[in-house]
């Protein structure tokens, strides 16, 4: 027998504090708004850069067409446009284009990006960046916008006349590829520095519009997002409260079911106690009645021995039942092996089997351990079945008790050598009925069935040809522990 301690899990444990915190919805909403705001800001930044690039490309394409227009005008008789490969003709073309409104200065570069000439003459020299030259070699204009350019970066001025650092202005730089009409070779680059005030104002309007749209989308989207998250948390809290209430109700129902199961077990054990006490109590009552009628001297020593044996049997039965009921209510848990259980059953049945001259045979396969509470109830069932089997078996025959721990939960069989049951008796085998044995109560098998139901086990009579009955008790849980 092995004793073990068990703990009962707290089914009503409180949830984590952060799950029930009133700040959780606000934290989730703020996190969602931060993600939404970041996404809108990223899209706005990318859209702003894309639109600015398109605006600059538009202005560069227009100026490119205007610059090369004289080459396509058949009415012009100017000989200088006979070949634009000549740097002088390129400079003349730049001078004509520089008359356009807003052009502050112009520079001429050769096909490799080296500075050649500028207009006016006091314009600072410059170079073309590699990425600009790569675009120009594909005969596409290259544009760049500088929001704040100091005059010293554009003009060659003396220290006396140099403007102060505060006199900054926006400048649009447009680089136009120079090439023959229909040609694919870059012959030179015309760079125009244009007043960027208009471009800066257009960019400012674009930024203001994009900012307004971003705020609008963030306001509308954030409001809807916050409303949806708030309502979702409200419903979740409501569902959580309902689930908590139902969990408490379920826990209460489980407690009531456990109490009902214990009450049922107590009722079954009490019925077993009555069943066990009836025969010895009847015998003791008859002995005492005989002594009263005939005097105590009429009783033989054998009668007194039987009376003492009946009293001891009743005392042992009562003590066993009291112990079993105490274990039902206590928290102590222990285990019994199949061998220990078989010894208990044989000990309880040995006197009756000896008086009836019936041999008890025990077979144990795959010895294992069962919890003490379950094992004691199984012993009660087997004792009841064993006594019925001894009563049903003729003298000089045997009763077989089988214990098998290999089956799920455990399987126990009791087989007698009697005549069996008639068909009409077998249909109501586990219901109270008139006993066929002298002094019997007729409720032994009904008590066995009630105890089996309490264990969630099955008890049935195996249908088989031949002599005797074979009762099988199958446990389903808990699984037996191997030794």
CSV table of C-alpha atoms in Angstrom, one decimal:
chain,number,residue,atom,x,y,z
A,1,UNK,CA,0.0,0.0,0.0
A,2,UNK,CA,1.4,3.4,-1.1
A,3,UNK,CA,0.3,6.7,0.4
A,4,UNK,CA,0.4,9.8,-1.7
A,5,UNK,CA,-0.5,13.5,-1.2
A,6,UNK,CA,-2.8,15.2,-3.7
A,7,UNK,CA,-3.6,18.8,-4.2
A,8,UNK,CA,-6.7,20.2,-5.8
A,9,UNK,CA,-6.2,22.9,-8.5
A,10,UNK,CA,-7.7,26.2,-7.9
A,11,UNK,CA,-10.3,26.4,-10.7
A,12,UNK,CA,-11.4,29.9,-9.6
A,13,UNK,CA,-8.0,31.5,-9.8
A,14,UNK,CA,-8.1,35.2,-10.7
A,15,UNK,CA,-6.9,36.2,-14.2
A,16,UNK,CA,-3.7,38.2,-14.6
A,17,UNK,CA,-3.8,41.8,-13.4
A,18,UNK,CA,-2.9,43.2,-16.8
A,19,UNK,CA,-5.8,41.5,-18.5
A,20,UNK,CA,-8.3,43.2,-16.2
A,21,UNK,CA,-6.5,46.6,-16.1
A,22,UNK,CA,-8.7,49.6,-17.1
A,23,UNK,CA,-5.6,51.0,-18.9
A,24,UNK,CA,-5.4,48.1,-21.4
A,25,UNK,CA,-8.0,49.4,-23.9
A,26,UNK,CA,-6.3,52.8,-23.8
A,27,UNK,CA,-2.9,51.3,-24.4
A,28,UNK,CA,-4.2,49.2,-27.3
A,29,UNK,CA,-5.9,52.2,-28.9
A,30,UNK,CA,-2.8,54.4,-28.5
A,31,UNK,CA,-0.6,51.6,-30.1
A,32,UNK,CA,-3.1,51.3,-33.0
A,33,UNK,CA,-3.2,55.1,-33.5
A,34,UNK,CA,0.6,55.2,-33.4
A,35,UNK,CA,0.8,52.5,-36.1
A,36,UNK,CA,-1.9,54.3,-38.2
A,37,UNK,CA,-0.1,57.7,-37.8
A,38,UNK,CA,3.2,56.2,-38.8
A,39,UNK,CA,1.8,54.5,-41.8
A,40,UNK,CA,0.0,57.7,-43.0
A,41,UNK,CA,3.2,59.7,-42.4
A,42,UNK,CA,5.3,57.2,-44.4
A,43,UNK,CA,2.8,57.3,-47.3
A,44,UNK,CA,2.7,61.1,-47.2
A,45,UNK,CA,6.5,61.3,-47.3
A,46,UNK,CA,6.7,58.9,-50.3
A,47,UNK,CA,3.8,60.6,-52.1
A,48,UNK,CA,5.3,64.1,-51.5
A,49,UNK,CA,8.7,63.0,-53.0
A,50,UNK,CA,7.0,61.4,-56.0
A,51,UNK,CA,4.8,64.4,-56.8
A,52,UNK,CA,7.8,66.8,-56.4
A,53,UNK,CA,9.8,64.6,-58.8
A,54,UNK,CA,7.0,64.7,-61.3
A,55,UNK,CA,6.7,68.5,-61.1
A,56,UNK,CA,10.4,68.9,-61.6
A,57,UNK,CA,10.4,66.5,-64.5
A,58,UNK,CA,7.5,68.4,-66.1
A,59,UNK,CA,9.3,71.8,-66.0
A,60,UNK,CA,12.5,70.2,-67.2
A,61,UNK,CA,10.7,68.5,-70.2
A,62,UNK,CA,9.1,71.8,-71.1
A,63,UNK,CA,12.4,73.7,-71.0
A,64,UNK,CA,14.1,71.0,-73.0
A,65,UNK,CA,11.6,71.4,-75.8
A,66,UNK,CA,11.9,75.2,-75.7
A,67,UNK,CA,15.7,75.0,-75.8
A,68,UNK,CA,15.9,72.8,-78.9
A,69,UNK,CA,13.0,74.5,-80.7
A,70,UNK,CA,15.2,76.7,-82.9
A,71,UNK,CA,16.8,73.6,-84.5
A,72,UNK,CA,13.4,72.4,-85.7
A,73,UNK,CA,12.3,75.9,-87.0
A,74,UNK,CA,12.6,75.7,-90.9
A,75,UNK,CA,12.1,79.5,-91.2
A,76,UNK,CA,15.3,80.4,-89.4
A,77,UNK,CA,18.2,81.1,-91.8
A,78,UNK,CA,20.8,81.5,-89.1
A,79,UNK,CA,23.9,79.7,-90.2
A,80,UNK,CA,25.1,79.2,-86.6
A,81,UNK,CA,22.6,76.3,-86.2
A,82,UNK,CA,24.1,74.4,-89.0
A,83,UNK,CA,25.8,72.2,-86.4
A,84,UNK,CA,25.0,72.2,-82.7
A,85,UNK,CA,28.2,70.2,-82.1
A,86,UNK,CA,30.1,73.5,-82.2
A,87,UNK,CA,30.3,75.0,-78.6
A,88,UNK,CA,29.8,78.4,-80.1
A,89,UNK,CA,26.4,77.4,-81.6
A,90,UNK,CA,25.6,75.8,-78.2
A,91,UNK,CA,26.4,79.0,-76.4
A,92,UNK,CA,24.2,81.0,-78.8
A,93,UNK,CA,21.3,78.6,-78.2
A,94,UNK,CA,21.7,79.0,-74.5
A,95,UNK,CA,21.8,82.8,-74.8
A,96,UNK,CA,18.5,82.8,-76.7
A,97,UNK,CA,16.9,80.5,-74.1
A,98,UNK,CA,18.2,82.5,-71.2
A,99,UNK,CA,15.9,85.4,-72.3
A,100,UNK,CA,13.0,83.4,-70.9
A,101,UNK,CA,11.4,84.9,-67.8
A,102,UNK,CA,12.8,83.8,-64.5
A,103,UNK,CA,16.2,82.5,-65.9
A,104,UNK,CA,18.9,83.9,-63.6
A,105,UNK,CA,22.0,82.4,-65.2
A,106,UNK,CA,23.2,79.7,-67.6
A,107,UNK,CA,26.2,77.4,-67.8
A,108,UNK,CA,27.5,75.4,-70.7
A,109,UNK,CA,29.2,72.0,-70.2
A,110,UNK,CA,30.7,69.6,-72.7
A,111,UNK,CA,29.6,66.0,-73.3
A,112,UNK,CA,31.8,64.8,-70.4
A,113,UNK,CA,30.4,67.2,-67.9
A,114,UNK,CA,33.2,69.7,-67.8
A,115,UNK,CA,32.5,73.4,-67.5
A,116,UNK,CA,32.9,75.5,-70.7
A,117,UNK,CA,31.2,78.9,-70.4
A,118,UNK,CA,28.6,80.8,-68.4
A,119,UNK,CA,26.3,83.7,-68.8
A,120,UNK,CA,26.6,86.2,-67.3
A,121,UNK,CA,30.4,86.0,-67.0
A,122,UNK,CA,30.4,86.4,-63.1
A,123,UNK,CA,28.6,83.1,-62.6
A,124,UNK,CA,30.4,80.6,-60.4
A,125,UNK,CA,31.9,77.6,-62.2
A,126,UNK,CA,30.4,74.2,-61.4
A,127,UNK,CA,30.5,70.5,-62.3
A,128,UNK,CA,27.9,67.9,-63.1
A,129,UNK,CA,27.3,65.1,-60.7
A,130,UNK,CA,27.7,61.5,-62.0
A,131,UNK,CA,24.0,60.7,-61.6
A,132,UNK,CA,23.0,63.9,-63.4
A,133,UNK,CA,25.4,63.1,-66.3
A,134,UNK,CA,24.0,59.5,-66.5
A,135,UNK,CA,20.5,60.9,-66.9
A,136,UNK,CA,21.6,63.5,-69.5
A,137,UNK,CA,23.5,60.9,-71.6
A,138,UNK,CA,20.1,59.2,-72.1
A,139,UNK,CA,19.0,62.5,-73.6
A,140,UNK,CA,16.6,63.3,-70.7
A,141,UNK,CA,16.6,66.5,-68.7
A,142,UNK,CA,17.8,66.5,-65.1
A,143,UNK,CA,16.3,68.9,-62.6
A,144,UNK,CA,17.1,69.8,-59.0
A,145,UNK,CA,15.4,72.2,-56.6
A,146,UNK,CA,17.4,74.1,-53.9
A,147,UNK,CA,15.1,75.7,-51.4
A,148,UNK,CA,17.7,78.1,-50.0
A,149,UNK,CA,20.8,79.1,-52.0
A,150,UNK,CA,23.2,82.0,-50.9
A,151,UNK,CA,24.3,84.4,-53.7
A,152,UNK,CA,27.9,83.4,-53.1
A,153,UNK,CA,27.1,79.9,-54.5
A,154,UNK,CA,26.1,81.4,-57.8
A,155,UNK,CA,27.9,84.7,-58.4
A,156,UNK,CA,31.5,85.8,-58.3
A,157,UNK,CA,31.4,89.0,-56.2
A,158,UNK,CA,34.0,91.1,-54.4
A,159,UNK,CA,34.0,90.9,-50.5
A,160,UNK,CA,32.7,94.5,-50.4
A,161,UNK,CA,29.6,93.8,-52.5
A,162,UNK,CA,29.0,90.2,-51.3
A,163,UNK,CA,25.4,90.0,-49.9
A,164,UNK,CA,24.9,88.9,-46.4
A,165,UNK,CA,24.1,85.3,-45.4
A,166,UNK,CA,20.5,86.1,-44.8
A,167,UNK,CA,19.9,86.9,-48.5
A,168,UNK,CA,19.0,83.4,-49.6
A,169,UNK,CA,16.6,82.4,-52.4
A,170,UNK,CA,15.1,79.2,-53.8
A,171,UNK,CA,16.7,78.2,-57.1
A,172,UNK,CA,15.6,75.6,-59.7
A,173,UNK,CA,18.5,74.0,-61.6
A,174,UNK,CA,17.5,72.5,-65.0
A,175,UNK,CA,20.1,70.6,-67.1
A,176,UNK,CA,19.1,70.2,-70.8
A,177,UNK,CA,20.9,67.7,-73.0
A,178,UNK,CA,22.1,69.2,-76.3
A,179,UNK,CA,21.9,66.9,-79.4
A,180,UNK,CA,21.2,66.9,-83.1
A,181,UNK,CA,17.5,66.5,-84.1
A,182,UNK,CA,16.8,62.8,-84.1
A,183,UNK,CA,20.3,62.1,-82.8
A,184,UNK,CA,21.2,59.9,-79.9
A,185,UNK,CA,24.6,61.3,-79.0
A,186,UNK,CA,25.0,63.9,-76.2
A,187,UNK,CA,26.9,66.9,-77.6
A,188,UNK,CA,26.7,69.2,-74.6
A,189,UNK,CA,24.7,70.3,-71.6
A,190,UNK,CA,22.9,73.5,-71.0
A,191,UNK,CA,22.3,74.3,-67.4
A,192,UNK,CA,19.8,77.0,-66.5
A,193,UNK,CA,19.5,78.5,-63.0
A,194,UNK,CA,15.9,79.7,-62.6
A,195,UNK,CA,14.2,81.7,-59.9
A,196,UNK,CA,12.6,79.0,-57.7
A,197,UNK,CA,10.1,81.3,-55.9
A,198,UNK,CA,7.2,79.9,-57.9
A,199,UNK,CA,8.3,76.4,-57.5
A,200,UNK,CA,8.8,76.9,-53.7
A,201,UNK,CA,5.2,78.2,-53.5
A,202,UNK,CA,3.9,75.3,-55.4
A,203,UNK,CA,5.8,72.9,-53.2
A,204,UNK,CA,4.4,74.7,-50.1
A,205,UNK,CA,0.9,74.3,-51.4
A,206,UNK,CA,1.5,70.7,-52.1
A,207,UNK,CA,2.9,70.1,-48.6
A,208,UNK,CA,0.0,72.0,-47.0
A,209,UNK,CA,-2.5,69.9,-49.0
A,210,UNK,CA,-0.8,66.6,-48.1
A,211,UNK,CA,-0.7,67.6,-44.5
A,212,UNK,CA,-4.4,68.4,-44.5
A,213,UNK,CA,-5.3,65.2,-46.1
A,214,UNK,CA,-3.0,63.2,-43.7
A,215,UNK,CA,-4.7,64.9,-40.7
A,216,UNK,CA,-8.1,64.2,-42.2
A,217,UNK,CA,-7.4,60.5,-42.8
A,218,UNK,CA,-5.8,60.2,-39.4
A,219,UNK,CA,-8.7,61.9,-37.7
A,220,UNK,CA,-11.4,59.8,-39.5
A,221,UNK,CA,-9.4,56.6,-39.4
A,222,UNK,CA,-8.2,57.0,-35.8
A,223,UNK,CA,-11.8,57.8,-34.6
A,224,UNK,CA,-13.2,54.7,-36.4
A,225,UNK,CA,-10.3,52.6,-35.1
A,226,UNK,CA,-10.7,53.8,-31.6
A,227,UNK,CA,-14.4,53.3,-31.7
A,228,UNK,CA,-14.1,49.7,-33.0
A,229,UNK,CA,-11.4,48.8,-30.5
A,230,UNK,CA,-13.4,50.4,-27.6
A,231,UNK,CA,-16.6,48.6,-28.6
A,232,UNK,CA,-14.6,45.3,-29.0
A,233,UNK,CA,-13.1,45.7,-25.5
A,234,UNK,CA,-16.5,46.5,-24.1
A,235,UNK,CA,-17.9,43.3,-25.6
A,236,UNK,CA,-14.9,41.3,-24.5
A,237,UNK,CA,-15.3,42.6,-20.9
A,238,UNK,CA,-19.0,41.8,-21.0
A,239,UNK,CA,-18.3,38.3,-22.3
A,240,UNK,CA,-15.5,37.9,-19.7
A,241,UNK,CA,-17.9,38.8,-16.9
A,242,UNK,CA,-20.5,36.5,-18.3
A,243,UNK,CA,-17.9,33.7,-18.7
A,244,UNK,CA,-16.7,34.3,-15.1
A,245,UNK,CA,-20.3,34.2,-13.8
A,246,UNK,CA,-20.9,31.0,-15.7
A,247,UNK,CA,-17.6,29.5,-14.5
A,248,UNK,CA,-18.7,30.2,-10.9
A,249,UNK,CA,-22.0,28.6,-11.6
A,250,UNK,CA,-20.3,25.6,-13.2
A,251,UNK,CA,-18.0,25.3,-10.2
A,252,UNK,CA,-20.9,25.4,-7.9
A,253,UNK,CA,-22.7,22.8,-9.9
A,254,UNK,CA,-19.6,20.6,-9.9
A,255,UNK,CA,-19.4,20.9,-6.1
A,256,UNK,CA,-23.0,19.9,-5.9
A,257,UNK,CA,-22.4,17.0,-8.2
A,258,UNK,CA,-19.4,15.9,-6.2
A,259,UNK,CA,-21.5,16.1,-3.0
A,260,UNK,CA,-24.3,14.2,-4.8
A,261,UNK,CA,-21.8,11.6,-5.9
A,262,UNK,CA,-20.5,11.3,-2.4
A,263,UNK,CA,-24.0,11.0,-1.0
A,264,UNK,CA,-24.7,8.3,-3.6
A,265,UNK,CA,-21.6,6.5,-2.5
A,266,UNK,CA,-22.6,6.8,1.1
A,267,UNK,CA,-26.1,5.4,0.2
A,268,UNK,CA,-24.6,2.5,-1.7
A,269,UNK,CA,-22.1,1.7,1.1
A,270,UNK,CA,-25.0,1.9,3.7
A,271,UNK,CA,-27.0,-0.5,1.6
A,272,UNK,CA,-24.0,-2.8,1.5
A,273,UNK,CA,-23.7,-2.5,5.3
A,274,UNK,CA,-27.4,-3.5,5.8
A,275,UNK,CA,-26.9,-6.3,3.4
A,276,UNK,CA,-23.8,-7.6,5.2
A,277,UNK,CA,-25.4,-7.3,8.7
A,278,UNK,CA,-28.7,-9.0,7.8
A,279,UNK,CA,-27.6,-12.6,7.9
A,280,UNK,CA,-25.3,-12.5,11.0
A,281,UNK,CA,-27.8,-10.3,12.8
A,282,UNK,CA,-30.6,-12.8,12.0
A,283,UNK,CA,-28.6,-15.7,13.2
A,284,UNK,CA,-27.6,-13.8,16.4
A,285,UNK,CA,-31.3,-12.9,17.0
A,286,UNK,CA,-32.4,-16.5,16.6
A,287,UNK,CA,-29.7,-17.7,19.0
A,288,UNK,CA,-30.7,-15.2,21.7
A,289,UNK,CA,-34.4,-16.0,21.2
A,290,UNK,CA,-33.6,-19.7,21.7
A,291,UNK,CA,-31.7,-18.9,24.8
A,292,UNK,CA,-34.7,-16.9,26.2
A,293,UNK,CA,-37.1,-19.6,25.4
A,294,UNK,CA,-35.1,-22.6,26.5
A,295,UNK,CA,-32.6,-21.0,28.9
A,296,UNK,CA,-29.0,-20.2,28.4
A,297,UNK,CA,-28.0,-23.7,29.4
A,298,UNK,CA,-29.6,-25.2,26.4
A,299,UNK,CA,-27.1,-23.6,24.0
A,300,UNK,CA,-24.1,-25.8,23.1
A,301,UNK,CA,-20.5,-24.5,22.9
A,302,UNK,CA,-20.8,-24.6,19.1
A,303,UNK,CA,-23.8,-22.3,19.3
A,304,UNK,CA,-21.9,-19.9,21.5
A,305,UNK,CA,-19.0,-20.0,19.0
A,306,UNK,CA,-21.3,-19.2,16.1
A,307,UNK,CA,-22.8,-16.3,18.0
A,308,UNK,CA,-19.4,-14.9,18.9
A,309,UNK,CA,-18.3,-15.3,15.2
A,310,UNK,CA,-21.5,-13.5,14.0
A,311,UNK,CA,-20.9,-10.7,16.4
A,312,UNK,CA,-17.3,-10.3,15.3
A,313,UNK,CA,-18.3,-10.4,11.7
A,314,UNK,CA,-20.8,-7.6,12.3
A,315,UNK,CA,-18.2,-5.6,14.2
A,316,UNK,CA,-15.6,-6.1,11.4
A,317,UNK,CA,-18.2,-5.1,8.8
A,318,UNK,CA,-19.2,-2.0,10.6
A,319,UNK,CA,-15.5,-1.0,11.2
A,320,UNK,CA,-14.7,-1.5,7.5
A,321,UNK,CA,-17.7,0.6,6.4
A,322,UNK,CA,-16.8,3.4,8.9
A,323,UNK,CA,-13.2,3.4,7.6
A,324,UNK,CA,-14.4,3.6,4.0
A,325,UNK,CA,-16.8,6.5,4.7
A,326,UNK,CA,-14.0,8.3,6.6
A,327,UNK,CA,-11.7,7.9,3.6
A,328,UNK,CA,-14.5,9.3,1.3
A,329,UNK,CA,-14.4,12.6,3.4
A,330,UNK,CA,-10.7,12.9,4.1
A,331,UNK,CA,-8.0,14.2,1.9
A,332,UNK,CA,-5.6,11.3,2.5
A,333,UNK,CA,-4.9,9.2,-0.6
A,334,UNK,CA,-3.1,5.9,-0.8
A,335,UNK,CA,-2.8,3.0,-3.3
A,336,UNK,CA,-3.6,-0.7,-3.1
A,337,UNK,CA,-2.0,-3.3,-5.4
A,338,UNK,CA,-4.1,-6.1,-7.0
A,339,UNK,CA,-2.3,-8.6,-4.8
A,340,UNK,CA,-3.4,-6.7,-1.7
A,341,UNK,CA,-6.9,-6.4,-3.0
A,342,UNK,CA,-7.1,-10.2,-3.7
A,343,UNK,CA,-5.9,-11.0,-0.2
A,344,UNK,CA,-8.6,-8.8,1.3
A,345,UNK,CA,-11.3,-10.4,-0.9
A,346,UNK,CA,-10.1,-14.0,-0.1
A,347,UNK,CA,-9.9,-13.2,3.6
A,348,UNK,CA,-13.5,-11.9,3.6
A,349,UNK,CA,-14.8,-15.0,1.7
A,350,UNK,CA,-12.7,-17.7,3.2
A,351,UNK,CA,-15.0,-18.6,6.1
A,352,UNK,CA,-18.1,-18.9,3.9
A,353,UNK,CA,-16.2,-20.8,1.3
A,354,UNK,CA,-14.8,-23.3,3.9
A,355,UNK,CA,-18.3,-23.8,5.4
A,356,UNK,CA,-19.7,-24.5,1.9
A,357,UNK,CA,-16.6,-26.6,0.8
A,358,UNK,CA,-16.0,-24.4,-2.2
A,359,UNK,CA,-12.4,-23.7,-3.3
A,360,UNK,CA,-11.3,-20.1,-4.0
A,361,UNK,CA,-8.9,-19.7,-6.9
A,362,UNK,CA,-7.2,-16.4,-7.7
A,363,UNK,CA,-5.5,-15.3,-10.9
A,364,UNK,CA,-3.6,-12.0,-11.0
A,365,UNK,CA,-2.2,-10.7,-14.3
A,366,UNK,CA,-0.1,-7.5,-14.7
A,367,UNK,CA,-0.2,-6.5,-11.1
A,368,UNK,CA,-0.7,-2.7,-10.6
A,369,UNK,CA,-1.9,-0.2,-8.1
A,370,UNK,CA,-5.3,1.5,-7.7
A,371,UNK,CA,-6.2,4.5,-5.5
A,372,UNK,CA,-7.3,3.4,-2.1
A,373,UNK,CA,-10.8,4.8,-2.4
A,374,UNK,CA,-11.5,3.0,-5.7
A,375,UNK,CA,-9.7,-0.2,-4.5
A,376,UNK,CA,-11.9,-0.4,-1.4
A,377,UNK,CA,-15.1,0.0,-3.4
A,378,UNK,CA,-13.9,-2.6,-5.9
A,379,UNK,CA,-13.3,-5.0,-3.0
A,380,UNK,CA,-16.8,-4.4,-1.7
A,381,UNK,CA,-18.2,-5.3,-5.2
A,382,UNK,CA,-16.1,-8.4,-5.5
A,383,UNK,CA,-17.0,-9.6,-2.0
A,384,UNK,CA,-20.7,-9.3,-2.8
A,385,UNK,CA,-20.2,-11.1,-6.1
A,386,UNK,CA,-18.0,-13.7,-4.4
A,387,UNK,CA,-20.6,-14.5,-1.7
A,388,UNK,CA,-23.2,-14.9,-4.4
A,389,UNK,CA,-20.9,-17.1,-6.3
A,390,UNK,CA,-20.1,-19.3,-3.3
A,391,UNK,CA,-23.9,-19.6,-2.5
A,392,UNK,CA,-24.6,-20.6,-6.2
A,393,UNK,CA,-21.7,-23.2,-6.4
A,394,UNK,CA,-22.3,-26.8,-5.3
A,395,UNK,CA,-20.0,-28.3,-2.7
A,396,UNK,CA,-16.6,-29.5,-3.8
A,397,UNK,CA,-16.5,-27.1,-6.7
A,398,UNK,CA,-14.7,-23.8,-7.0
A,399,UNK,CA,-15.0,-20.0,-7.5
A,400,UNK,CA,-12.5,-18.2,-9.8
A,401,UNK,CA,-11.4,-14.6,-9.0
A,402,UNK,CA,-9.5,-12.9,-11.8
A,403,UNK,CA,-7.6,-9.6,-11.4
A,404,UNK,CA,-6.2,-8.0,-14.7
A,405,UNK,CA,-4.3,-4.7,-14.6
A,406,UNK,CA,-3.4,-4.7,-18.3
A,407,UNK,CA,-6.9,-3.5,-19.3
A,408,UNK,CA,-7.7,0.2,-19.3
A,409,UNK,CA,-8.5,1.1,-15.6
A,410,UNK,CA,-8.4,-2.6,-14.6
A,411,UNK,CA,-10.7,-5.6,-15.1
A,412,UNK,CA,-12.0,-8.0,-12.5
A,413,UNK,CA,-14.0,-11.2,-13.0
A,414,UNK,CA,-15.9,-13.5,-10.6
A,415,UNK,CA,-16.9,-16.9,-12.0
A,416,UNK,CA,-19.0,-19.5,-10.1
A,417,UNK,CA,-19.8,-23.2,-10.8
A,418,UNK,CA,-23.6,-22.9,-10.4
A,419,UNK,CA,-26.5,-23.4,-12.7
A,420,UNK,CA,-26.7,-19.7,-13.9
A,421,UNK,CA,-29.7,-17.5,-14.3
A,422,UNK,CA,-32.8,-18.1,-16.3
A,423,UNK,CA,-33.5,-15.8,-19.2
A,424,UNK,CA,-36.3,-14.0,-17.4
A,425,UNK,CA,-34.1,-13.5,-14.4
A,426,UNK,CA,-31.1,-12.2,-16.4
A,427,UNK,CA,-33.2,-9.3,-17.9
A,428,UNK,CA,-33.6,-7.7,-14.4
A,429,UNK,CA,-30.4,-9.0,-12.9
A,430,UNK,CA,-29.3,-5.8,-11.3
A,431,UNK,CA,-32.7,-4.7,-9.9
A,432,UNK,CA,-33.9,-5.6,-6.4
A,433,UNK,CA,-35.8,-8.9,-6.4
A,434,UNK,CA,-36.8,-11.8,-4.3
A,435,UNK,CA,-33.8,-13.7,-3.1
A,436,UNK,CA,-33.4,-17.4,-4.1
A,437,UNK,CA,-31.1,-18.1,-1.1
A,438,UNK,CA,-32.2,-18.7,2.5
A,439,UNK,CA,-31.9,-15.5,4.5
A,440,UNK,CA,-31.0,-13.4,1.4
A,441,UNK,CA,-32.2,-9.8,0.8
A,442,UNK,CA,-32.3,-9.8,-3.0
A,443,UNK,CA,-30.4,-6.5,-3.3
A,444,UNK,CA,-26.8,-7.7,-3.5
A,445,UNK,CA,-26.4,-7.4,-7.2
A,446,UNK,CA,-28.3,-4.0,-7.2
A,447,UNK,CA,-25.8,-2.7,-4.6
A,448,UNK,CA,-22.9,-3.9,-6.7
A,449,UNK,CA,-24.3,-2.1,-9.8
A,450,UNK,CA,-24.8,1.1,-7.8
A,451,UNK,CA,-21.2,1.0,-6.5
A,452,UNK,CA,-20.0,0.3,-10.0
A,453,UNK,CA,-21.9,3.3,-11.3
A,454,UNK,CA,-20.4,5.5,-8.6
A,455,UNK,CA,-16.9,4.4,-10.0
A,456,UNK,CA,-18.0,5.1,-13.6
A,457,UNK,CA,-17.4,1.4,-14.2
A,458,UNK,CA,-19.3,-1.2,-16.0
A,459,UNK,CA,-20.6,-4.4,-14.4
A,460,UNK,CA,-22.2,-7.0,-16.6
A,461,UNK,CA,-22.9,-10.7,-16.8
A,462,UNK,CA,-20.9,-12.3,-19.6
A,463,UNK,CA,-23.1,-14.5,-21.8
A,464,UNK,CA,-21.4,-17.8,-22.4
A,465,UNK,CA,-22.3,-21.4,-22.8
A,466,UNK,CA,-21.4,-23.9,-20.1
A,467,UNK,CA,-21.8,-24.1,-16.4
A,468,UNK,CA,-21.8,-21.1,-14.0
A,469,UNK,CA,-22.0,-17.3,-14.3
A,470,UNK,CA,-19.2,-14.9,-15.1
A,471,UNK,CA,-19.5,-11.3,-13.8
A,472,UNK,CA,-17.0,-8.8,-15.3
A,473,UNK,CA,-16.3,-5.4,-13.6
A,474,UNK,CA,-14.4,-3.0,-15.9
A,475,UNK,CA,-13.0,0.3,-14.6
A,476,UNK,CA,-12.5,3.2,-16.9
A,477,UNK,CA,-10.6,5.7,-14.8
A,478,UNK,CA,-8.3,6.4,-13.3
A,479,UNK,CA,-5.7,4.3,-15.1
A,480,UNK,CA,-3.9,1.9,-12.8
A,481,UNK,CA,-0.3,2.6,-11.9
A,482,UNK,CA,2.1,-0.2,-12.9
A,483,UNK,CA,4.1,-1.7,-10.1
